[in-house]
Structures are given as C-alpha cells and as structure tokens.
Amino acid sequence: MNSLGFDKAPQDTRVVVAMSGGVDSSVTAALLKEQGYDVVGITLQLYDHGLTVGRKGACCAGQDIYDARQVADRIDIPHYVLDYESRFGQSVIDDFADSYLRGETPIPCVRCNQRVKFRDLLAQARDLGADCLATGHYARRVAGPTGPALHRGADPARDQSYFLFATTPAQLDYLRFPIGHLPKSETRALAERLGLAVADKPDSQDICFVPAGNYAQVVEKLRPGAVEPGEIVHLDGRVLGRHDGVIRYTVGQRRGLGIGGRRTPEGEELDPLYVVRVEPETRRVVVGPRTALARDRVLVREVNWLGGTDTADVPVTVKLRSAQPALPARVSLTADGGAVVTLTQPQYGVAPGQAAVFYQGDRVLGGGWIVRAEASPALADAPIPAGAGTAL
Ligand SMILES: Nc1ncnc2c1ncn2[C@@H]1O[C@H](COP(=O)(O)OP(=O)(O)OP(=O)(O)O)[C@@H](O)[C@H]1O
C-alpha cells in the first residue's frame, strides 16, 4: 500500500493538491511529488479584495495565486487556477454577512471547507480522474474499522480539526492531509529543503477575505444599510449607551463596549460588564456581569456525526470556540438533526453561530452550529465560582 493508502505505485496514483500559495499546501504538493505521485495542483480564485475594501484588482489573492504557480513550476507539476469567486460568494461570504446580521458570530472557514473545497473542488478532482484530494490542513485521517476517522493535527498549536467538523464520511474517504502529523516548524524546514520560495511566507491571517480583521467593514459593504445603530442595555433594563451595529458584538465580549463603568484609582474596572445577548430584532446589545454568562447546556443544529451508531448521551470533550480548549461534556443527538451538549462545568461566553465540535481523545466525533446556550435549573441556583471559565 502506498503512503496515500492505495494498492498501486505512486506514479499510478493521481492526487489533486489544493494549493493556496501558502507554505502548508506547497509542502504538501512538493512532498507528494518527491514521493513519485502523479500530482496536479489546483488553486481557487475565491475572492477579490476589491469586493471588500474597494480597490478592485488590488488583491493579495493575486499574490497567492502567483506563489502557487511558482511552486508548481519549481516542482514541475501541472497547475490550474479555477475561478470560484461566485460560488465562494454564494456559499461562504453571503452566509457570513447574514449570520452576523442575525446576531451570530460565524465561522466562514467551516463553510468554505464544507461547501467549496470538499464539495465543488472535490467533484472537480474526481472529474480530473484523481484518486484523492490532498490539502495542507493540520488534521489527520486515521484508518479505522468502519472507515477513516478524522483526528486532530499532531501539532496542538496548529490543529485545524475544529474547522473540519462538517466533513462527511464520503468526503473524508476521498481526502488526504499529508502534513497533519507534522509540527509547523518541520513543515517550514521541509519547505527550505525542497527549495520552495514560500518557505518564509507569513502564516495566513484569520479569515482570508477579511483584510486586517475588519469584518464589520466587510459586512457593511456587503449589506449596505443593514447595519444600524442601537442601544446597549443592562440586563436590569438600564440603557447604558449606544452602539454602531449588533454585528460588532459577540457574546462574552468585554472590551470595546465603550460604556465606561466604575474604576479603581489604578484604572481597573470594578464591575466589568460583558455582552450577554445580541438582539438583532430590537437592535439591542444586552450586557451584564460575568455571572450572567454562565451556561451549561448548548443547543446545536446541523450536526455532522462521525461517531458511529452510539448517539445518545455520549461522553465527549467539546470545543465551543476555535481558540479554546476542549471541555468535558456529554452529547445527545436529537431527532431533528441537532444535538444537546451538557457541559460538566459552566462556560462563560458561548456564542450562537460558532461551532460546537465533539472529540473523544484526538478523534473528532462530529459537531454542529451553536443555536443557543442555556443555564440548567441546577446551574441557575448554584453559586458561581469567582473567575471560573473563560470570557473574551
Ligand atoms: N485558494 C485556495 N485554493 C486552493 N486550495 C486552498 C485555497 N485556500 C486554501 N486551500 C487549501 O485549504 C488548506 C487550508 O487552508 P487555510 O487557509 O486554512 O490554511 P493555511 O494553514 O493558511 O494553509 P496554507 O499554508 O497552505 O495556505 C490549504 O492548505 C490548502 O490545501
């Protein structure tokens, strides 16, 4: 069996590599080529910053495409650039804008993997007669008794499995993550050794189509007039101030509320306030003390379950934000395709629109989109430990 899991020689195995122009997918392509595979590189033109910042054509996406082409030339593989801008717009960017307007905090990278890379690009790879589609994701595909399982990337600082929770078993069957077992430092060292010009290229930033992290500006451009000011209201009903649009707030947020508050002579906040709820219908941002954020039941929709037949009250750890650790919980699938997650310890800052991703050890058991979080009656009555949990 070859390193991609096929019973044939590498030169008889065609693999399409999704090449972003970054270090990870460049090394992926170069390693496979070095191992003798029949490698075809594809780079997707996904967006144009002109759409989002107003300078049509002045796009870093162009630089990335150029970088991917340079790598393909260097390692001598065919390389295609496909215009996926309209699909990406419909499947990812529209959803991103609408989700913010619904008061949520979306994760477009999951939608991109689910709807663009692993649906449309995957179909394209099949059309090209490829045996599999490889990406530079830091995740692992581990053979198991009932087919491949999705595991975290070996480098905990780089693990991207959270963003891959929606990958179906059929997609996983066709996918390969050839660098998922490497630490990033080794990927960069490999890029040096392989003579790739992108070896020192900085890591890509958060959301590829949002320049400098200014997502609110992007939403305003995409939905002109839809972002309206409103009130910042305390849970007790007091109006504390005004805001420029609910899209600027996420549950658990403390900084940037601009409503002051009492401070010690040293400038420390005495009773800091957090965003407890975002209400797009009334255009209100509701704030309260940290204790008001405690939640131990999370309702999730559109669950992709990769955990086999056991679907009721399964012990898991769950990640509720990409940058937070996985927490002990139990998950129960519901008949409507969702799940109820019961946390062992309350969390502070669970935001609708983020993903809840379930793990058993390193294995991804599935995940879904957070609809809302609640405090169970037991929690509502319990004293809250000072400083427990995390908030933004
Ligand atoms: N525009 C694109 N065209 C083709 N494939 C892409 C594109 N963007 C991302 N990918 C694929 O998806 C993977 C993950 O993308 P992401 O942007 O999350 O990762 P990254 O860590 O920045 O990876 P890289 O260093 O390869 O850019 C990439 O490694 C690549 O295989």
Coordinates of C-alpha atoms and ligand atoms in Angstrom, one line a residue:
M1 CA 0.0 0.0 0.0
N2 CA 1.4 3.4 -0.9
S3 CA 1.6 6.3 1.6
L4 CA -1.8 7.6 0.5
G5 CA -3.4 4.3 1.1
F6 CA -3.7 2.9 -2.4
D7 CA -2.7 -0.5 -3.6
K8 CA -0.7 0.8 -6.5
A9 CA 2.5 2.6 -7.3
P10 CA 2.7 6.3 -6.5
Q11 CA 3.2 7.1 -10.2
D12 CA -0.1 5.4 -10.9
T13 CA -1.9 7.4 -8.2
R14 CA -3.2 10.7 -9.2
V15 CA -3.6 13.3 -6.5
V16 CA -5.0 16.8 -6.8
V17 CA -3.5 19.1 -4.3
A18 CA -5.5 22.2 -3.2
M19 CA -2.7 24.8 -3.4
S20 CA -3.4 28.1 -1.6
G21 CA 0.0 29.6 -2.3
G22 CA 0.9 29.2 1.4
V23 CA 3.6 27.1 2.9
D24 CA 1.5 24.2 4.1
S25 CA -0.2 23.2 0.8
S26 CA 3.1 24.0 -1.1
V27 CA 4.9 21.5 1.0
T28 CA 2.1 19.0 0.7
A29 CA 2.4 19.2 -3.1
A30 CA 6.2 19.1 -3.1
L31 CA 6.4 16.1 -0.8
L32 CA 3.9 14.1 -2.8
K33 CA 5.7 14.9 -6.0
E34 CA 9.0 13.9 -4.4
Q35 CA 7.4 10.6 -3.4
G36 CA 6.6 10.0 -7.1
Y37 CA 2.9 10.7 -7.2
D38 CA 1.1 12.0 -10.2
V39 CA 0.4 15.4 -8.7
V40 CA -1.9 18.1 -10.1
G41 CA -2.1 21.4 -8.4
I42 CA -5.3 23.5 -8.3
T43 CA -5.6 27.0 -6.9
L44 CA -9.0 28.5 -6.4
Q45 CA -9.6 32.2 -7.0
L46 CA -12.0 32.7 -4.2
Y47 CA -12.5 36.4 -3.8
D48 CA -11.2 39.7 -4.8
H49 CA -10.4 42.3 -2.1
G50 CA -12.0 44.8 -4.5
L51 CA -15.3 43.5 -3.3
T52 CA -14.5 44.1 0.3
V53 CA -12.2 47.1 0.5
G54 CA -13.0 49.0 -2.6
R55 CA -9.8 48.6 -4.6
K56 CA -10.8 46.3 -7.3
G57 CA -8.0 44.2 -8.6
A58 CA -5.6 45.2 -5.8
C59 CA -5.8 41.8 -4.2
C60 CA -3.4 39.7 -2.1
A61 CA -5.3 36.7 -3.6
G62 CA -3.4 37.5 -6.8
Q63 CA -0.1 37.2 -5.0
D64 CA -1.2 33.9 -3.5
I65 CA -2.0 32.5 -7.0
Y66 CA 1.3 33.7 -8.3
D67 CA 3.1 32.0 -5.4
A68 CA 1.2 28.7 -6.0
R69 CA 2.1 28.9 -9.7
Q70 CA 5.8 29.4 -8.8
V71 CA 5.8 26.4 -6.6
A72 CA 4.1 24.3 -9.2
D73 CA 6.7 25.3 -11.8
R74 CA 9.5 24.6 -9.4
I75 CA 8.3 21.1 -8.6
D76 CA 7.2 20.6 -12.2
I77 CA 3.5 19.7 -11.9
P78 CA 0.5 20.9 -13.9
H79 CA -1.3 23.7 -12.2
Y80 CA -4.8 25.1 -12.8
V81 CA -6.3 28.2 -11.4
L82 CA -10.1 28.0 -11.2
D83 CA -12.4 30.9 -10.8
Y84 CA -14.6 30.0 -7.8
E85 CA -15.5 33.6 -6.9
S86 CA -19.2 33.4 -7.5
R87 CA -19.6 30.0 -5.6
F88 CA -17.5 31.3 -2.8
G89 CA -19.6 34.5 -2.7
Q90 CA -22.8 32.5 -2.5
S91 CA -21.7 29.6 -0.3
V92 CA -19.4 31.4 2.1
I93 CA -19.5 35.2 2.0
D94 CA -23.3 35.7 1.9
D95 CA -23.7 33.3 4.7
F96 CA -21.1 35.1 6.7
A97 CA -22.8 38.5 6.3
D98 CA -26.3 37.1 7.0
S99 CA -25.1 35.3 10.1
Y100 CA -23.7 38.5 11.6
L101 CA -26.9 40.3 10.8
R102 CA -28.8 37.6 12.7
G103 CA -26.7 38.5 15.8
E104 CA -24.4 35.4 15.5
T105 CA -20.6 35.1 15.3
P106 CA -20.0 33.0 12.2
I107 CA -17.0 30.8 11.1
P108 CA -16.7 31.1 7.3
C109 CA -13.8 28.7 7.1
V110 CA -16.0 25.8 8.0
R111 CA -18.5 26.7 5.3
C112 CA -15.6 27.0 2.8
N113 CA -14.3 23.6 3.6
Q114 CA -17.8 22.1 3.6
R115 CA -19.2 23.7 0.5
V116 CA -16.3 24.9 -1.6
K117 CA -13.2 22.7 -1.1
F118 CA -14.8 19.4 -0.1
R119 CA -17.8 19.7 -2.4
D120 CA -17.1 21.6 -5.5
L121 CA -13.3 21.2 -5.7
L122 CA -13.6 17.6 -4.7
A123 CA -16.0 17.0 -7.6
Q124 CA -13.5 18.7 -9.8
A125 CA -10.7 16.4 -8.7
R126 CA -12.9 13.4 -9.4
D127 CA -13.5 14.8 -12.9
L128 CA -9.8 15.0 -13.4
G129 CA -9.5 11.3 -12.7
A130 CA -7.8 11.8 -9.3
D131 CA -7.7 9.1 -6.7
C132 CA -7.8 11.6 -3.9
L133 CA -7.7 15.3 -3.0
A134 CA -5.0 16.5 -0.6
T135 CA -4.9 19.7 1.4
G136 CA -2.4 21.3 3.7
H137 CA -4.7 21.1 6.7
Y138 CA -3.3 20.2 10.1
A139 CA -5.6 17.3 10.8
R140 CA -5.2 13.6 10.5
R141 CA -7.2 10.9 8.7
V142 CA -6.8 7.7 10.6
A143 CA -7.9 4.3 9.2
G144 CA -10.5 2.6 11.4
P145 CA -12.6 -0.5 11.4
T146 CA -15.6 1.4 9.9
G147 CA -13.6 3.6 7.5
P148 CA -11.4 6.6 8.0
A149 CA -11.7 8.7 11.1
L150 CA -10.9 12.4 11.5
H151 CA -8.3 13.2 14.1
R152 CA -6.7 16.4 15.4
G153 CA -3.5 17.5 13.8
A154 CA -0.5 16.4 15.8
D155 CA 0.7 19.9 16.5
P156 CA -1.7 21.2 19.1
A157 CA -0.8 24.8 18.3
R158 CA -1.8 24.2 14.6
D159 CA -4.6 21.7 14.8
Q160 CA -7.4 22.7 12.3
S161 CA -9.8 19.8 13.1
Y162 CA -12.3 22.3 14.6
F163 CA -12.8 23.8 11.1
L164 CA -13.2 20.4 9.6
F165 CA -16.1 19.1 11.7
A166 CA -18.6 19.2 8.9
T167 CA -16.6 16.8 6.7
T168 CA -18.8 13.9 5.8
P169 CA -17.6 10.2 5.8
A170 CA -17.8 10.2 2.0
Q171 CA -15.6 13.3 1.7
L172 CA -13.2 12.0 4.3
D173 CA -12.8 8.8 2.3
Y174 CA -11.5 10.9 -0.7
L175 CA -9.4 13.4 1.3
R176 CA -5.8 13.2 2.5
F177 CA -4.0 15.5 4.9
P178 CA -0.3 14.6 4.2
I179 CA 1.2 17.1 6.7
G180 CA -1.3 16.7 9.5
H181 CA 1.3 14.7 11.5
L182 CA 4.0 17.4 11.3
P183 CA 4.7 20.3 13.6
K184 CA 4.7 23.6 11.7
S185 CA 8.4 24.1 12.3
E186 CA 9.1 20.9 10.4
T187 CA 6.8 22.0 7.5
R188 CA 8.8 25.2 7.2
A189 CA 12.1 23.2 7.4
L190 CA 10.8 21.0 4.6
A191 CA 9.9 24.0 2.5
E192 CA 13.5 25.1 2.8
R193 CA 14.9 21.7 2.0
L194 CA 12.6 21.5 -1.0
G195 CA 13.7 24.9 -2.2
L196 CA 10.3 26.5 -2.1
A197 CA 10.2 30.3 -2.4
V198 CA 7.3 30.4 0.1
A199 CA 9.4 28.9 3.0
D200 CA 9.4 32.2 4.8
K201 CA 6.0 33.4 3.8
P202 CA 4.0 34.5 6.9
D203 CA 1.0 32.4 8.0
S204 CA -2.3 33.5 6.6
Q205 CA -4.4 35.6 8.8
D206 CA -7.8 34.7 10.4
I207 CA -10.4 35.0 7.6
C208 CA -8.9 35.1 4.1
F209 CA -11.4 37.6 2.6
V210 CA -11.4 40.0 5.6
P211 CA -8.4 42.3 5.4
A212 CA -6.8 43.3 8.7
G213 CA -9.5 41.6 10.7
N214 CA -12.0 44.3 9.9
Y215 CA -15.1 42.1 9.4
A216 CA -17.6 44.8 10.3
Q217 CA -16.4 46.9 7.4
V218 CA -16.9 43.8 5.1
V219 CA -20.4 43.2 6.3
E220 CA -21.3 46.8 5.8
K221 CA -20.0 46.7 2.2
L222 CA -21.9 43.5 1.5
R223 CA -25.2 44.6 3.1
P224 CA -25.4 48.4 2.7
G225 CA -27.9 49.9 5.1
A226 CA -28.4 46.7 7.0
V227 CA -26.1 47.6 9.9
E228 CA -28.0 50.0 12.1
P229 CA -27.2 51.6 15.4
G230 CA -29.0 50.7 18.6
E231 CA -28.9 50.7 22.4
I232 CA -26.6 49.0 24.8
V233 CA -28.9 47.8 27.6
H234 CA -28.1 46.3 31.0
L235 CA -29.9 43.1 32.0
D236 CA -31.7 45.1 34.6
G237 CA -33.2 47.3 31.9
R238 CA -30.9 50.4 32.2
V239 CA -29.9 51.9 28.9
L240 CA -26.1 52.4 29.2
G241 CA -25.1 53.7 25.8
R242 CA -25.4 53.3 22.1
H243 CA -23.6 51.1 19.5
D244 CA -23.0 51.3 15.7
G245 CA -24.5 47.9 14.9
V246 CA -25.0 44.5 16.6
I247 CA -22.5 42.9 14.2
R248 CA -19.7 44.4 16.2
Y249 CA -20.5 42.3 19.3
T250 CA -20.2 38.7 20.3
V251 CA -21.4 37.0 23.5
G252 CA -18.8 37.1 26.2
Q253 CA -17.1 40.2 24.8
R254 CA -15.8 42.7 27.4
R255 CA -13.6 45.0 25.6
G256 CA -14.7 47.8 23.3
L257 CA -18.2 48.2 24.8
G258 CA -17.5 51.9 25.3
I259 CA -19.8 52.2 28.3
G260 CA -17.3 53.0 31.0
G261 CA -18.1 51.8 34.5
R262 CA -16.6 52.3 37.9
R263 CA -12.8 52.0 38.2
T264 CA -10.3 51.8 41.0
P265 CA -7.8 54.7 41.3
E266 CA -5.4 52.4 39.4
G267 CA -7.8 52.2 36.5
E268 CA -9.1 48.7 37.0
E269 CA -12.7 48.1 36.3
L270 CA -14.7 47.4 39.5
D271 CA -17.7 45.6 38.0
P272 CA -16.9 44.8 34.4
L273 CA -19.7 44.2 32.0
Y274 CA -19.9 41.6 29.3
V275 CA -22.1 41.0 26.3
V276 CA -24.7 38.6 27.4
R277 CA -27.0 38.6 24.4
V278 CA -27.2 40.2 21.0
E279 CA -30.8 41.0 19.8
P280 CA -30.9 41.9 16.1
E281 CA -34.7 42.3 16.1
T282 CA -34.6 45.1 18.7
R283 CA -31.0 46.1 17.7
R284 CA -30.1 45.9 21.3
V285 CA -26.9 44.6 22.8
V286 CA -27.6 43.3 26.3
V287 CA -24.8 43.4 28.9
G288 CA -24.4 42.1 32.4
P289 CA -22.0 40.8 34.9
R290 CA -19.8 37.8 34.2
T291 CA -22.0 35.6 36.3
A292 CA -24.9 36.2 33.9
L293 CA -22.9 34.4 31.1
A294 CA -22.8 31.0 32.8
R295 CA -24.2 28.3 30.6
D296 CA -24.1 24.6 30.8
R297 CA -26.5 23.4 28.1
V298 CA -25.7 24.1 24.5
L299 CA -28.2 23.5 21.7
V300 CA -26.7 22.7 18.3
R301 CA -28.1 22.4 14.8
E302 CA -27.0 20.7 11.6
V303 CA -24.9 18.1 13.3
N304 CA -22.4 16.1 11.3
W305 CA -21.9 12.9 13.3
L306 CA -18.8 10.9 12.7
G307 CA -19.1 8.8 15.8
G308 CA -20.9 5.7 14.6
T309 CA -24.1 4.3 16.0
D310 CA -23.8 5.5 19.6
T311 CA -25.8 8.7 19.5
A312 CA -27.3 9.2 23.0
D313 CA -25.5 10.6 26.0
V314 CA -22.0 10.1 24.7
P315 CA -19.2 11.3 26.8
V316 CA -17.0 13.8 24.9
T317 CA -14.9 16.8 25.2
V318 CA -16.3 19.8 23.3
K319 CA -14.7 22.9 21.8
L320 CA -17.0 25.8 21.7
R321 CA -14.6 28.2 20.1
S322 CA -11.6 27.5 17.9
A323 CA -9.1 29.0 20.3
Q324 CA -10.5 27.4 23.5
P325 CA -9.6 24.1 24.9
A326 CA -11.9 21.1 24.7
L327 CA -14.1 20.8 27.8
P328 CA -15.7 17.7 29.3
A329 CA -19.3 17.3 28.3
R330 CA -22.0 14.8 27.2
V331 CA -23.7 15.0 23.9
S332 CA -27.1 13.6 22.8
L333 CA -28.2 13.7 19.2
T334 CA -31.8 14.9 18.6
A335 CA -34.3 13.7 16.1
D336 CA -34.2 17.0 14.2
G337 CA -30.6 16.6 13.2
G338 CA -29.3 18.6 16.1
A339 CA -27.7 17.8 19.5
V340 CA -27.9 18.9 23.1
V341 CA -24.5 19.3 24.8
T342 CA -24.4 19.2 28.6
L343 CA -21.2 20.7 30.0
T344 CA -19.6 19.4 33.1
Q345 CA -18.5 22.9 34.1
P346 CA -20.4 26.1 33.1
Q347 CA -18.8 28.2 30.4
Y348 CA -18.8 32.0 30.1
G349 CA -19.2 33.3 26.6
V350 CA -20.9 30.7 24.4
A351 CA -21.8 32.5 21.2
P352 CA -24.5 31.5 18.7
G353 CA -23.1 30.9 15.2
Q354 CA -19.8 29.3 16.5
A355 CA -19.3 25.6 16.2
A356 CA -19.5 23.0 18.9
V357 CA -17.1 20.3 18.0
F358 CA -17.1 17.0 19.8
Y359 CA -13.9 14.9 20.5
Q360 CA -13.1 11.6 22.0
G361 CA -9.4 12.0 22.7
D362 CA -7.9 13.1 19.4
R363 CA -10.8 11.8 17.3
V364 CA -13.5 14.2 16.0
L365 CA -16.9 12.7 16.7
G366 CA -18.7 15.4 14.9
G367 CA -20.0 18.9 15.5
G368 CA -22.7 21.4 14.7
W369 CA -23.6 25.0 14.9
I370 CA -24.5 26.6 18.2
V371 CA -28.1 27.9 18.2
R372 CA -28.2 29.0 21.8
A373 CA -26.9 28.2 25.2
E374 CA -28.9 27.9 28.4
A375 CA -28.3 27.7 32.2
S376 CA -29.8 24.5 33.5
P377 CA -32.1 25.0 36.6
A378 CA -29.4 23.4 38.8
L379 CA -26.8 25.9 37.5
A380 CA -29.1 28.9 37.8
D381 CA -29.4 28.1 41.5
A382 CA -25.7 27.2 42.1
P383 CA -23.2 29.7 43.4
I384 CA -20.7 30.7 40.7
P385 CA -17.1 30.3 41.5
A386 CA -15.1 33.5 41.1
G387 CA -13.1 33.7 38.0
A388 CA -14.3 30.4 36.6
G389 CA -14.4 29.7 32.9
T390 CA -13.3 31.9 30.1
A391 CA -14.7 35.0 28.5
L392 CA -13.3 37.2 25.8
Ligands
LIG1 N1 -7.4 29.5 -2.6 C1 -7.2 28.2 -2.4 N2 -7.0 27.3 -3.5 C2 -6.8 26.0 -3.3 N3 -6.7 25.5 -2.1 C3 -6.8 26.2 -1.0 C4 -7.1 27.6 -1.1 N4 -7.1 28.2 0.2 C5 -6.9 27.1 1.0 N5 -6.7 26.0 0.3 C6 -6.5 24.6 0.9 O1 -7.0 24.5 2.2 C7 -6.0 24.3 3.1 C8 -6.3 25.1 4.4 O2 -6.4 26.4 4.1 P1 -6.1 27.5 5.2 O3 -6.2 28.8 4.6 O4 -7.0 27.2 6.4 O5 -4.7 27.1 5.7 P2 -3.2 27.6 5.8 O6 -2.8 27.0 7.1 O7 -3.1 29.0 5.6 O8 -2.5 26.7 4.7 P3 -1.5 27.2 3.6 O9 -0.2 27.4 4.3 O10 -1.5 26.0 2.6 O11 -2.1 28.4 3.0 C9 -4.7 24.8 2.5 O12 -3.6 24.1 3.0 C10 -5.0 24.4 1.0 O13 -4.8 23.0 0.8

